[in-house]
Coordinates of C-alpha atoms and ligand atoms in Angstrom, one line a residue:
M7 CA 36.7 17.0 41.4
Y8 CA 34.9 13.7 42.0
K9 CA 31.4 14.8 41.2
I10 CA 31.1 12.3 38.4
A11 CA 27.4 11.8 38.9
H12 CA 26.7 15.1 37.0
D13 CA 29.0 14.8 34.1
Q14 CA 29.7 11.1 34.1
E15 CA 29.2 10.5 30.4
E16 CA 31.4 13.4 29.3
I17 CA 34.2 12.6 31.7
L18 CA 34.0 8.9 30.8
I19 CA 34.4 9.6 27.1
R20 CA 37.3 11.9 27.8
F21 CA 38.8 9.4 30.2
E22 CA 38.7 6.6 27.6
K23 CA 40.1 9.0 25.0
D24 CA 43.0 9.6 27.3
L25 CA 43.4 5.9 27.5
V26 CA 43.6 5.6 23.8
D27 CA 45.9 8.5 23.3
S28 CA 48.4 7.8 26.0
G29 CA 48.0 4.2 26.8
I30 CA 47.6 5.0 30.5
L31 CA 44.7 5.7 32.8
S32 CA 44.0 9.3 33.5
K33 CA 45.4 10.6 36.8
F34 CA 42.4 12.8 37.2
L35 CA 40.2 9.8 37.9
S36 CA 42.8 7.8 39.6
H37 CA 40.4 7.1 42.3
I38 CA 37.8 5.5 40.3
N39 CA 37.7 1.9 39.1
L40 CA 37.2 2.0 35.4
Q41 CA 35.2 -1.2 35.3
S42 CA 32.7 0.0 37.8
M43 CA 32.2 3.2 35.9
L44 CA 31.7 1.4 32.7
K45 CA 29.2 -0.9 34.4
K46 CA 27.3 2.1 35.8
S47 CA 27.2 4.2 32.6
G48 CA 24.1 4.2 30.4
K49 CA 23.7 2.2 27.2
G50 CA 22.2 2.9 23.7
D51 CA 23.1 6.5 23.3
A52 CA 25.7 8.6 21.4
G53 CA 28.0 8.5 24.3
T54 CA 28.0 4.7 24.3
R55 CA 28.8 4.6 20.6
L56 CA 31.7 6.9 21.0
R57 CA 32.9 4.9 24.0
E58 CA 32.8 1.7 22.0
Q59 CA 34.8 3.3 19.2
N60 CA 37.4 4.4 21.7
R61 CA 37.5 1.1 23.4
L62 CA 37.9 -0.8 20.1
A63 CA 40.6 1.5 19.0
A64 CA 42.5 0.9 22.3
L65 CA 42.3 -2.8 22.1
P66 CA 45.2 -4.8 20.6
S67 CA 44.0 -7.4 18.0
G68 CA 44.8 -10.8 16.9
I69 CA 47.5 -12.8 18.6
D70 CA 48.5 -9.7 20.7
L71 CA 45.0 -9.7 22.3
L72 CA 45.3 -13.4 23.2
R73 CA 48.7 -12.7 24.7
D74 CA 47.5 -9.9 26.9
P75 CA 46.5 -11.5 30.3
N76 CA 44.5 -8.4 31.2
L77 CA 42.3 -8.7 28.1
N78 CA 42.5 -12.3 27.1
K79 CA 39.3 -14.4 27.3
G80 CA 40.6 -17.5 25.5
S81 CA 37.9 -19.7 24.2
A82 CA 35.3 -17.3 25.6
F83 CA 35.7 -14.7 22.8
T84 CA 32.3 -14.7 21.0
L85 CA 32.2 -15.4 17.3
Q86 CA 31.4 -11.7 16.7
E87 CA 34.4 -10.6 18.8
R88 CA 36.6 -13.1 16.9
E89 CA 35.5 -11.6 13.6
T90 CA 35.9 -8.0 14.7
L91 CA 39.2 -8.4 16.5
G92 CA 41.1 -10.6 14.1
L93 CA 40.9 -13.7 16.1
T94 CA 39.0 -16.0 13.7
G95 CA 41.0 -19.2 13.1
L96 CA 43.3 -18.4 16.1
L97 CA 41.0 -20.2 18.6
P98 CA 39.3 -23.6 18.6
P99 CA 35.9 -23.1 17.0
R100 CA 33.7 -23.8 20.1
V101 CA 32.9 -20.8 22.3
H102 CA 33.0 -21.6 26.0
S103 CA 31.5 -19.7 28.9
L104 CA 33.5 -18.5 31.8
D105 CA 32.0 -21.2 34.0
E106 CA 33.0 -23.9 31.5
Q107 CA 36.5 -22.5 31.5
V108 CA 36.6 -22.6 35.3
Q109 CA 35.5 -26.3 35.1
R110 CA 38.4 -27.0 32.8
I111 CA 41.0 -25.3 35.0
L112 CA 39.8 -27.1 38.1
E113 CA 39.9 -30.4 36.3
N114 CA 43.5 -29.8 35.3
L115 CA 44.5 -28.3 38.6
R116 CA 43.2 -31.2 40.6
K117 CA 45.2 -33.6 38.4
Q118 CA 48.5 -32.0 39.5
S119 CA 50.2 -34.3 42.0
T120 CA 51.7 -31.7 44.4
D121 CA 50.7 -28.3 45.9
I122 CA 53.7 -26.6 44.4
E123 CA 52.7 -27.9 40.9
R124 CA 49.2 -26.5 41.6
Y125 CA 50.8 -23.2 42.5
V126 CA 52.9 -23.1 39.3
Y127 CA 49.7 -24.0 37.3
L128 CA 47.7 -21.2 38.9
I129 CA 50.5 -18.6 38.3
A130 CA 50.7 -19.7 34.7
L131 CA 46.9 -19.1 34.5
Q132 CA 47.4 -15.6 36.0
D133 CA 50.0 -14.9 33.2
R134 CA 47.5 -16.0 30.5
N135 CA 44.0 -14.8 31.6
K136 CA 43.6 -12.7 34.7
T137 CA 39.8 -12.7 34.7
L138 CA 39.7 -16.5 34.7
F139 CA 42.4 -16.7 37.4
Y140 CA 40.4 -14.5 39.7
R141 CA 37.2 -16.2 39.0
V142 CA 38.7 -19.6 39.8
L143 CA 40.1 -18.3 43.0
L144 CA 37.0 -16.5 44.1
D145 CA 34.7 -19.4 43.5
N146 CA 37.0 -21.9 45.2
I147 CA 38.6 -19.8 47.9
E148 CA 38.6 -22.5 50.6
E149 CA 40.4 -25.1 48.3
L150 CA 42.8 -22.6 46.7
M151 CA 43.8 -20.3 49.6
P152 CA 46.4 -22.8 50.9
I153 CA 47.9 -22.8 47.4
V154 CA 48.2 -19.1 46.7
Y155 CA 48.9 -18.3 50.4
T156 CA 50.4 -20.1 53.4
P157 CA 51.6 -22.8 53.4
T158 CA 52.3 -23.4 49.7
V159 CA 53.4 -19.8 49.0
G160 CA 56.2 -20.5 51.6
Q161 CA 57.4 -23.5 49.6
A162 CA 57.1 -21.5 46.4
C163 CA 59.4 -18.8 47.8
L164 CA 61.9 -21.5 48.9
E165 CA 62.0 -22.7 45.3
F166 CA 61.3 -19.4 43.6
G167 CA 64.4 -19.3 41.4
H168 CA 63.7 -22.8 40.3
I169 CA 60.1 -22.4 39.4
F170 CA 60.5 -18.9 38.0
R171 CA 58.7 -18.4 34.6
R172 CA 57.8 -14.8 34.0
P173 CA 58.6 -11.7 36.0
R174 CA 55.9 -9.9 38.0
G175 CA 56.1 -6.6 39.9
V176 CA 59.1 -4.3 40.3
Y177 CA 62.5 -5.2 41.6
I178 CA 64.5 -2.3 43.1
T179 CA 68.1 -3.1 43.9
A180 CA 70.9 -1.2 45.6
R181 CA 72.4 -0.4 42.2
D182 CA 69.2 1.5 41.3
K183 CA 69.9 4.2 43.9
G184 CA 69.1 7.6 42.4
R185 CA 66.7 6.3 39.8
V186 CA 63.9 4.5 41.8
A187 CA 61.2 6.8 40.4
E188 CA 62.3 5.9 36.9
L189 CA 62.0 2.2 37.7
L190 CA 58.5 2.7 39.1
G191 CA 57.6 4.7 36.0
N192 CA 58.4 1.5 33.9
W193 CA 55.4 -0.2 35.5
P194 CA 52.7 -0.2 32.8
F195 CA 49.8 1.0 35.0
R196 CA 49.5 4.6 36.4
D197 CA 46.5 4.1 38.7
V198 CA 48.3 2.1 41.4
R199 CA 46.5 2.3 44.7
V200 CA 48.1 -0.5 46.8
I201 CA 51.8 -1.5 46.9
V202 CA 53.0 -4.5 48.9
V203 CA 56.7 -4.3 49.4
T204 CA 59.2 -6.7 51.0
D205 CA 62.9 -6.8 51.4
G206 CA 62.7 -10.6 51.8
E207 CA 64.5 -10.8 55.1
R208 CA 61.8 -12.6 57.1
I209 CA 59.6 -14.6 54.8
L210 CA 56.8 -16.2 56.9
G211 CA 58.7 -18.1 59.5
L212 CA 61.3 -19.2 56.9
G213 CA 63.9 -16.4 57.4
D214 CA 66.0 -14.6 54.8
L215 CA 64.9 -15.6 51.2
G216 CA 66.2 -12.4 49.6
A217 CA 64.6 -11.6 46.2
D218 CA 62.9 -15.0 46.2
G219 CA 60.5 -13.5 48.7
M220 CA 58.7 -11.8 45.8
G221 CA 56.2 -14.7 46.0
I222 CA 54.7 -13.0 49.1
P223 CA 53.8 -9.6 47.7
V224 CA 52.5 -11.2 44.5
G225 CA 50.3 -13.6 46.6
K226 CA 49.0 -10.9 48.9
L227 CA 48.0 -8.6 46.1
S228 CA 46.1 -11.5 44.4
L229 CA 44.2 -11.7 47.7
Y230 CA 43.4 -8.0 47.7
S231 CA 41.6 -8.5 44.4
V232 CA 39.9 -11.8 45.2
C233 CA 38.8 -10.8 48.7
A234 CA 38.1 -7.1 48.6
G235 CA 37.8 -6.5 44.8
I236 CA 40.8 -4.1 44.5
H237 CA 41.2 -4.0 40.7
P238 CA 44.4 -6.0 39.7
S239 CA 45.7 -3.1 37.7
Q240 CA 45.6 -0.9 40.9
S241 CA 48.1 -3.1 42.8
L242 CA 51.8 -3.4 42.5
P243 CA 54.2 -6.0 44.1
I244 CA 57.7 -4.7 44.9
T245 CA 60.8 -6.3 46.2
L246 CA 63.7 -4.3 47.5
D247 CA 66.6 -6.5 46.7
L248 CA 69.4 -5.4 49.1
G249 CA 71.2 -8.7 49.0
T250 CA 70.8 -11.7 51.2
D251 CA 72.7 -13.3 54.0
N252 CA 71.3 -16.8 53.1
A253 CA 74.4 -18.7 52.1
S254 CA 72.6 -21.4 50.2
L255 CA 70.9 -18.8 48.0
L256 CA 74.2 -17.0 47.3
N257 CA 75.6 -20.4 46.2
D258 CA 72.6 -21.3 44.1
P259 CA 73.2 -20.6 40.4
L260 CA 69.4 -20.2 39.8
Y261 CA 68.9 -17.6 42.6
I262 CA 67.2 -14.6 41.0
G263 CA 68.5 -11.8 43.2
L264 CA 71.7 -9.9 43.7
Q265 CA 74.6 -12.2 44.7
Q266 CA 75.8 -10.1 47.6
P267 CA 75.4 -9.9 51.4
R268 CA 72.7 -7.7 52.7
I269 CA 73.3 -4.0 52.7
R270 CA 72.6 -2.5 56.1
G271 CA 72.8 0.8 57.9
E272 CA 72.7 4.2 56.2
L273 CA 72.7 2.8 52.6
Y274 CA 69.7 0.6 53.5
D275 CA 67.8 3.6 55.0
E276 CA 68.6 5.9 52.1
L277 CA 67.3 3.4 49.6
V278 CA 64.1 2.8 51.5
E279 CA 63.6 6.6 51.9
E280 CA 64.1 7.1 48.1
F281 CA 61.6 4.3 47.5
I282 CA 59.0 6.0 49.8
L283 CA 59.5 9.4 48.1
A284 CA 59.4 7.8 44.6
V285 CA 56.0 6.2 45.3
Q286 CA 54.6 9.6 46.4
Q287 CA 55.9 11.1 43.2
V288 CA 54.8 8.4 40.7
F289 CA 51.7 7.0 42.5
P290 CA 50.5 9.8 44.7
G291 CA 48.3 8.7 47.6
C292 CA 49.0 5.0 47.1
M293 CA 48.9 2.9 50.2
I294 CA 52.1 1.0 51.0
Q295 CA 51.9 -2.3 52.9
F296 CA 55.3 -3.4 54.4
E297 CA 55.5 -7.1 54.4
D298 CA 58.0 -9.7 55.8
F299 CA 60.7 -7.2 56.9
A300 CA 62.9 -8.5 59.7
N301 CA 62.1 -7.4 63.2
R302 CA 65.0 -5.0 63.3
N303 CA 63.6 -2.9 60.4
A304 CA 59.9 -3.6 60.6
F305 CA 59.1 -1.6 63.8
R306 CA 61.4 1.3 63.1
L307 CA 60.2 1.7 59.4
L308 CA 56.6 1.7 60.6
Q309 CA 57.4 4.2 63.3
Q310 CA 59.2 6.4 60.9
Y311 CA 56.7 6.5 58.1
R312 CA 53.2 5.8 59.7
D313 CA 52.5 9.5 60.4
Q314 CA 54.1 10.7 57.2
I315 CA 52.5 8.6 54.5
C316 CA 49.7 6.1 53.9
C317 CA 51.2 2.9 55.1
F318 CA 51.0 -0.1 57.5
N319 CA 52.9 -3.2 58.4
D320 CA 50.8 -6.3 57.9
D321 CA 53.0 -8.6 60.1
I322 CA 52.5 -6.2 63.0
Q323 CA 49.1 -4.5 62.5
G324 CA 47.3 -7.0 60.2
T325 CA 48.3 -9.9 62.4
A326 CA 47.3 -8.0 65.5
A327 CA 43.8 -7.3 64.1
V328 CA 43.2 -10.9 63.0
T329 CA 44.4 -12.2 66.4
V330 CA 42.3 -9.8 68.4
A331 CA 39.3 -10.7 66.2
G332 CA 39.9 -14.4 67.1
I333 CA 40.1 -13.5 70.8
L334 CA 36.9 -11.4 70.7
S335 CA 35.1 -14.4 69.1
A336 CA 36.6 -16.8 71.5
L337 CA 35.3 -14.8 74.4
R338 CA 31.8 -15.2 73.0
C339 CA 32.4 -19.0 73.6
T340 CA 34.0 -18.7 77.1
G341 CA 31.6 -15.9 78.3
G342 CA 34.7 -14.0 79.6
E343 CA 35.4 -10.3 79.4
L344 CA 38.5 -9.0 77.7
K345 CA 39.6 -7.1 80.8
D346 CA 39.6 -10.3 82.9
Q347 CA 41.9 -12.3 80.6
R348 CA 45.5 -13.1 80.9
F349 CA 47.3 -13.7 77.6
L350 CA 50.7 -15.4 77.5
F351 CA 52.5 -15.1 74.2
L352 CA 55.3 -17.4 73.1
G353 CA 57.3 -15.0 70.9
A354 CA 57.7 -11.3 71.3
G355 CA 58.3 -10.2 67.7
E356 CA 56.2 -8.3 65.2
A357 CA 53.2 -10.6 65.5
G358 CA 53.2 -10.8 69.3
L359 CA 54.0 -7.2 70.2
G360 CA 51.6 -6.0 67.5
T361 CA 48.8 -8.0 69.0
G362 CA 49.6 -6.8 72.5
G363 CA 49.5 -3.2 71.3
L364 CA 46.1 -3.6 69.8
L365 CA 44.8 -5.5 72.8
V366 CA 45.9 -2.6 75.0
Q367 CA 44.0 -0.2 72.7
A368 CA 40.9 -2.4 72.9
L369 CA 41.1 -2.5 76.7
V370 CA 41.7 1.2 77.0
E371 CA 38.6 1.7 74.9
Q372 CA 36.8 -0.3 77.5
G373 CA 37.9 2.0 80.3
L374 CA 41.2 0.5 81.6
S375 CA 44.3 2.6 82.0
E376 CA 47.2 1.8 79.7
E377 CA 49.1 0.3 82.6
E378 CA 46.2 -1.9 83.7
A379 CA 45.7 -3.0 80.1
R380 CA 49.4 -4.0 79.7
R381 CA 49.1 -6.2 82.8
C382 CA 46.8 -8.5 80.7
C383 CA 49.6 -9.3 78.3
W384 CA 52.7 -11.4 79.2
Y385 CA 55.5 -12.6 76.9
V386 CA 58.1 -15.3 76.8
D387 CA 60.8 -14.8 74.1
S388 CA 63.9 -16.9 73.3
K389 CA 65.5 -15.7 76.6
G390 CA 62.5 -16.4 78.9
L391 CA 59.8 -14.3 80.5
I392 CA 59.9 -10.6 79.7
V393 CA 60.3 -9.0 83.1
K394 CA 61.6 -5.6 84.3
S395 CA 64.9 -7.0 85.7
R396 CA 66.1 -8.1 82.2
T397 CA 68.6 -5.8 80.6
D398 CA 68.5 -7.1 77.1
L399 CA 65.0 -5.8 76.2
S400 CA 64.3 -3.6 73.1
E401 CA 62.1 -0.5 73.6
H402 CA 59.0 -2.4 72.3
K403 CA 59.5 -5.3 74.7
Q404 CA 60.1 -3.0 77.7
Q405 CA 56.5 -1.8 77.4
F406 CA 55.3 -5.2 78.3
A407 CA 58.0 -6.0 81.0
H408 CA 56.4 -6.7 84.4
D409 CA 57.6 -6.8 87.9
H410 CA 58.1 -10.5 88.3
P411 CA 60.9 -12.9 89.0
E412 CA 62.7 -14.2 85.9
I413 CA 61.4 -17.5 84.4
A414 CA 63.5 -19.2 81.7
D415 CA 61.0 -21.9 80.6
F416 CA 57.7 -21.5 78.8
K417 CA 56.1 -24.4 80.7
E418 CA 57.0 -22.9 84.0
A419 CA 55.7 -19.6 82.9
V420 CA 52.3 -21.2 82.0
E421 CA 52.2 -22.9 85.4
T422 CA 53.1 -19.8 87.3
L423 CA 50.9 -17.2 85.4
R424 CA 47.9 -19.5 84.8
P425 CA 46.8 -17.8 81.6
N426 CA 43.4 -18.0 79.9
A427 CA 45.1 -18.0 76.5
I428 CA 48.4 -19.0 75.0
I429 CA 49.4 -17.5 71.7
G430 CA 52.3 -19.0 69.7
V431 CA 54.1 -16.5 67.5
S432 CA 57.7 -17.8 67.9
G433 CA 58.3 -19.6 64.7
Q434 CA 59.3 -22.6 66.9
P435 CA 57.5 -25.8 66.2
K436 CA 56.0 -28.1 68.9
R437 CA 56.5 -25.7 71.8
F438 CA 52.9 -26.3 73.0
T439 CA 53.6 -29.7 74.4
P440 CA 51.0 -32.2 75.6
E441 CA 51.8 -31.3 79.3
I442 CA 51.2 -27.6 78.6
L443 CA 48.0 -28.2 76.7
E444 CA 46.7 -30.5 79.5
F445 CA 47.6 -27.9 82.1
M446 CA 45.7 -25.2 80.1
A447 CA 42.6 -27.5 80.1
Q448 CA 42.9 -28.1 83.9
I449 CA 42.8 -24.4 84.7
N450 CA 40.3 -23.3 82.0
E451 CA 37.0 -24.7 81.0
R452 CA 37.6 -23.5 77.4
P453 CA 41.4 -22.8 77.0
I454 CA 42.3 -20.5 74.2
I455 CA 45.1 -22.0 72.2
F456 CA 46.4 -20.0 69.2
S457 CA 49.3 -21.6 67.4
L458 CA 50.0 -19.0 64.8
S459 CA 53.5 -19.7 63.5
N460 CA 53.8 -20.3 59.8
P461 CA 54.2 -22.4 57.7
T462 CA 52.5 -25.6 59.0
S463 CA 55.9 -27.1 59.9
K464 CA 56.6 -24.3 62.4
S465 CA 53.2 -24.4 64.2
E466 CA 53.5 -24.6 68.0
C467 CA 51.1 -27.5 68.0
T468 CA 48.7 -29.1 65.5
A469 CA 44.9 -28.8 65.7
E470 CA 44.7 -32.5 66.6
E471 CA 47.2 -32.1 69.4
A472 CA 45.3 -29.0 70.8
Y473 CA 42.0 -30.9 70.8
T474 CA 43.4 -34.2 72.0
W475 CA 45.2 -32.9 75.1
T476 CA 42.3 -30.6 76.1
E477 CA 39.5 -33.2 75.6
G478 CA 38.2 -31.2 72.7
R479 CA 37.6 -28.1 74.9
A480 CA 40.3 -25.9 73.3
I481 CA 39.3 -22.9 71.2
F482 CA 42.0 -23.3 68.6
A483 CA 43.3 -21.1 65.8
S484 CA 46.4 -21.6 63.7
G485 CA 48.4 -19.6 61.2
S486 CA 48.3 -22.2 58.5
P487 CA 45.3 -24.3 57.9
F488 CA 44.6 -27.7 59.5
P489 CA 42.0 -30.2 58.5
P490 CA 38.9 -30.8 60.7
V491 CA 39.4 -33.2 63.7
R492 CA 36.8 -35.8 64.7
M493 CA 36.5 -36.0 68.5
N494 CA 33.8 -37.6 70.7
G495 CA 31.6 -38.3 67.7
R496 CA 31.7 -34.7 66.3
N497 CA 33.8 -32.7 63.9
L498 CA 35.8 -29.8 65.2
Y499 CA 36.8 -27.2 62.6
P500 CA 40.1 -25.5 63.5
A501 CA 40.1 -21.8 62.7
Q502 CA 42.8 -20.2 60.6
G503 CA 43.9 -16.8 61.9
N504 CA 44.5 -15.7 58.4
N505 CA 45.5 -12.0 57.9
V506 CA 43.4 -12.2 54.8
Y507 CA 40.3 -11.4 56.9
I508 CA 41.9 -8.0 57.6
F509 CA 44.3 -6.5 55.0
P510 CA 42.1 -6.6 51.9
G511 CA 39.2 -4.9 53.6
V512 CA 41.4 -2.3 55.3
G513 CA 43.0 -1.6 51.9
M514 CA 39.6 -1.2 50.2
G515 CA 38.4 1.1 53.0
V516 CA 41.5 3.2 52.6
V517 CA 41.3 3.3 48.7
A518 CA 37.5 4.0 48.8
S519 CA 37.8 6.9 51.2
G520 CA 41.2 8.1 49.8
A521 CA 42.5 8.0 53.4
S522 CA 45.8 9.7 53.8
R523 CA 46.9 7.5 56.8
V524 CA 46.2 4.0 58.1
T525 CA 45.6 4.3 61.8
D526 CA 45.5 1.8 64.7
E527 CA 41.8 2.6 65.2
M528 CA 41.2 1.3 61.7
F529 CA 42.7 -2.1 62.7
L530 CA 40.7 -2.2 65.9
V531 CA 37.4 -1.6 64.0
A532 CA 38.5 -4.2 61.4
A533 CA 39.1 -6.7 64.2
Q534 CA 35.7 -5.9 65.9
T535 CA 34.0 -6.2 62.5
V536 CA 35.5 -9.6 61.7
A537 CA 34.5 -10.9 65.1
Q538 CA 30.9 -9.6 64.6
E539 CA 30.8 -11.5 61.3
V540 CA 31.2 -14.8 63.1
S541 CA 27.9 -16.5 63.6
E542 CA 26.7 -18.6 66.5
T543 CA 26.8 -21.7 64.2
D544 CA 30.4 -20.9 63.3
L545 CA 31.2 -20.8 67.0
S546 CA 29.4 -24.1 67.7
Y547 CA 31.8 -25.8 65.3
G548 CA 34.8 -24.2 67.0
R549 CA 35.4 -21.6 64.3
V550 CA 36.4 -18.2 65.6
Y551 CA 36.6 -16.7 62.1
P552 CA 33.9 -16.5 59.4
P553 CA 34.0 -19.2 56.7
L554 CA 36.3 -18.2 53.9
P555 CA 33.6 -18.4 51.2
R556 CA 32.1 -15.3 52.9
I557 CA 35.3 -13.4 52.6
R558 CA 33.9 -10.8 50.1
E559 CA 31.1 -9.9 52.5
V560 CA 33.5 -9.8 55.4
S561 CA 36.0 -7.6 53.5
L562 CA 33.2 -5.3 52.5
A563 CA 32.1 -4.9 56.1
V564 CA 35.7 -4.2 57.1
A565 CA 36.1 -1.7 54.3
I566 CA 33.0 0.2 55.4
A567 CA 34.1 0.3 59.0
V568 CA 37.6 1.5 58.0
A569 CA 36.3 4.1 55.7
E570 CA 34.0 5.4 58.4
V571 CA 37.0 6.0 60.6
A572 CA 38.7 7.9 57.8
Y573 CA 35.7 10.1 57.4
K574 CA 35.2 10.6 61.1
D575 CA 38.9 11.5 61.6
G576 CA 39.1 13.9 58.7
L577 CA 41.6 11.6 56.8
A578 CA 39.5 11.1 53.7
V579 CA 40.1 13.1 50.5
T580 CA 36.5 12.6 49.3
P581 CA 33.2 13.6 51.0
R582 CA 31.4 10.6 52.5
P583 CA 29.0 9.2 49.9
A584 CA 25.4 9.0 51.1
D585 CA 25.3 5.2 50.7
L586 CA 28.8 4.1 51.6
K587 CA 28.1 0.4 51.2
E588 CA 26.7 0.9 47.7
Y589 CA 29.6 3.1 46.8
I590 CA 32.3 0.6 48.0
Q591 CA 30.4 -2.3 46.4
G592 CA 30.5 -0.3 43.1
L593 CA 34.3 -0.1 43.3
M594 CA 34.8 -3.8 43.8
F595 CA 36.3 -5.6 40.9
E596 CA 34.2 -8.6 39.7
P597 CA 36.1 -11.2 37.7
E598 CA 33.7 -11.3 34.7
Y599 CA 34.3 -10.9 31.0
S600 CA 33.0 -7.7 29.5
S601 CA 32.0 -7.5 25.9
Y602 CA 34.5 -5.9 23.6
I603 CA 32.0 -4.9 21.0
Ligands
NAD717 P1 59.7 -12.2 64.7 O1 61.0 -12.7 64.2 O2 59.5 -10.7 64.7 O3 59.5 -12.7 66.2 C1 59.8 -14.0 66.6 C2 59.8 -14.0 68.1 O4 59.9 -15.4 68.6 C3 61.0 -13.2 68.7 O5 60.5 -12.5 69.8 C4 61.9 -14.3 69.3 O6 62.6 -13.9 70.4 C5 60.9 -15.4 69.6 N1 61.5 -16.7 69.7 C6 62.4 -17.2 68.9 N2 62.8 -18.4 69.4 C7 62.1 -18.6 70.5 C8 62.1 -19.7 71.5 N3 62.8 -20.8 71.3 N4 61.3 -19.5 72.5 C9 60.5 -18.4 72.7 N5 60.5 -17.4 71.8 C10 61.3 -17.5 70.7 O7 58.6 -12.9 63.9 P2 57.0 -12.5 63.8 O8 56.8 -11.6 62.6 O9 56.5 -12.1 65.1 O10 56.4 -13.9 63.4 C11 56.5 -15.0 64.3 C12 55.7 -16.2 63.7 O11 54.3 -15.8 63.6 C13 56.1 -16.6 62.3 O12 56.2 -18.0 62.2 C14 55.0 -16.1 61.4 O13 54.8 -16.9 60.3 C15 53.8 -16.2 62.3 N6 52.8 -15.2 61.9 C16 51.5 -15.7 61.8 C17 50.5 -14.8 61.4 C18 49.1 -15.4 61.3 O14 48.9 -16.5 61.6 N7 48.2 -14.6 60.9 C19 50.8 -13.5 61.1 C20 52.1 -13.1 61.2 C21 53.1 -13.9 61.6

């Protein structure tokens, strides 16, 4: 089915003819990125001429072309394109290059006075010209990541109804029961390979933001394209709007979601089930990423669907992988072995328990029994240390309950358990106090301090606090970015344990191999790969993750490792290509203008 090498020209021509006739991408080639195929096809023959005719016939012209963000090039349309496509006179006379357009965008972006204004500006650009949007992001990832992702995306969700300009993605509400497939069918693209879906109940550490949580799937999918080159037309953000229990949103006249309390119980489950089945029907084989569901639904939905369909939960599994990657890198600094560490988590929710689960898997791979492995991971939640005598523990927490006297206070738990690493995933700010940090530095030459709660205002401690109270010896990572800290005459660069090191690469590995499931082993190899991508120089500056400008290379390496697991475990629908790296590279979307004539 996918042996395009032999008949590539013929199939490509038919493929584009389909596009012209139906306005949709052919399902037959749903796997293949159109742009990569166009790039790879030959030039100067009869096939090329026919393709060009097809392509021209498929293009809108004049003002419609300028208003289509997928096709618009703005001032970069060449004079010849302007003549042929009815654009002459509709654009200022001078033709600019993509690089010059990037320069203009950056100039304007930097003039905005707040990050939320920069966010709105970037989203408006995405609505106008997608190629330029992705180019700007890819070339300036370090500067713009905090705008399109945490922390600014959190602020954007808090203000979503007020900054709302144009809809993006699909909203499915309780009143759509029985017709979810029809709604998905309204999406203009058929070749959807990745869906990010939220019900908006636990947006970052900000709680229930209802339909305003749509900013998160939109932002995450932009990062799939920027970081791993998933083509933008292959991704779809979805919000399941089942109401909100956030009173201030319900009273806000500009709130964009249903004005009703959250639906729970059977009706909730039925709608989710209908959504899952509709995706299989409308976008077969598409990977679903569950995002920012509250604890009560996140674990059980993952458990219910992970062995049935191609899906994962980023808050549980993505966070686990990026945290384990950071730990593996940190151990390169301390010289310690994973099996000898004691990890104490503040917070036993999706992020904390997910990380514990993956650590156990890594330790079992190194020869420990599951029970021995679990003894490395300790948790304090809102009620204190998780121990066997507690009667209030969920099934997931019970797995990490140890035989130990109860301890109510985190500081006391640190002093009693003397951990090598403290990992904050509680959403509670300032819980890593100076006394706790000083104590960690007393008992560890290089204490590992991960303060992962988002956004910045929820962080358990700042980078400056972590370095100050440990005499600069902490190996620090945070969820939201912190600026470098100058200590003892040198700069320390706090690492950001950003899930973006993981999910785009995992997604690309799954899409490239056509994997039917997303497994824990895939997340473990993703974590190991990210850790391997950290150089000695990075470590010397205190960075336990690779620099963000290398994110495409890192995501490619992750995608290869994940695809290898899919091939090894018989989960892939396609045979393994001889050169997997070249194959995946060929699928990666490059934000560049292609010529329309
Ligand atoms: P969650 O709601 O599933 O879990 C929160 C946990 O914190 C619960 O176990 C709760 O009992 C505990 N908690 C609440 N108050 C506490 C207190 N006073 N003392 C001790 N524990 C307390 O949420 P989650 O998905 O696990 O996310 C937690 C935090 O981690 C959020 O702020 C989120 O933004 C952040 N996070 C960061 C990353 C990252 O950095 N890559 C990824 C995912 C989540």
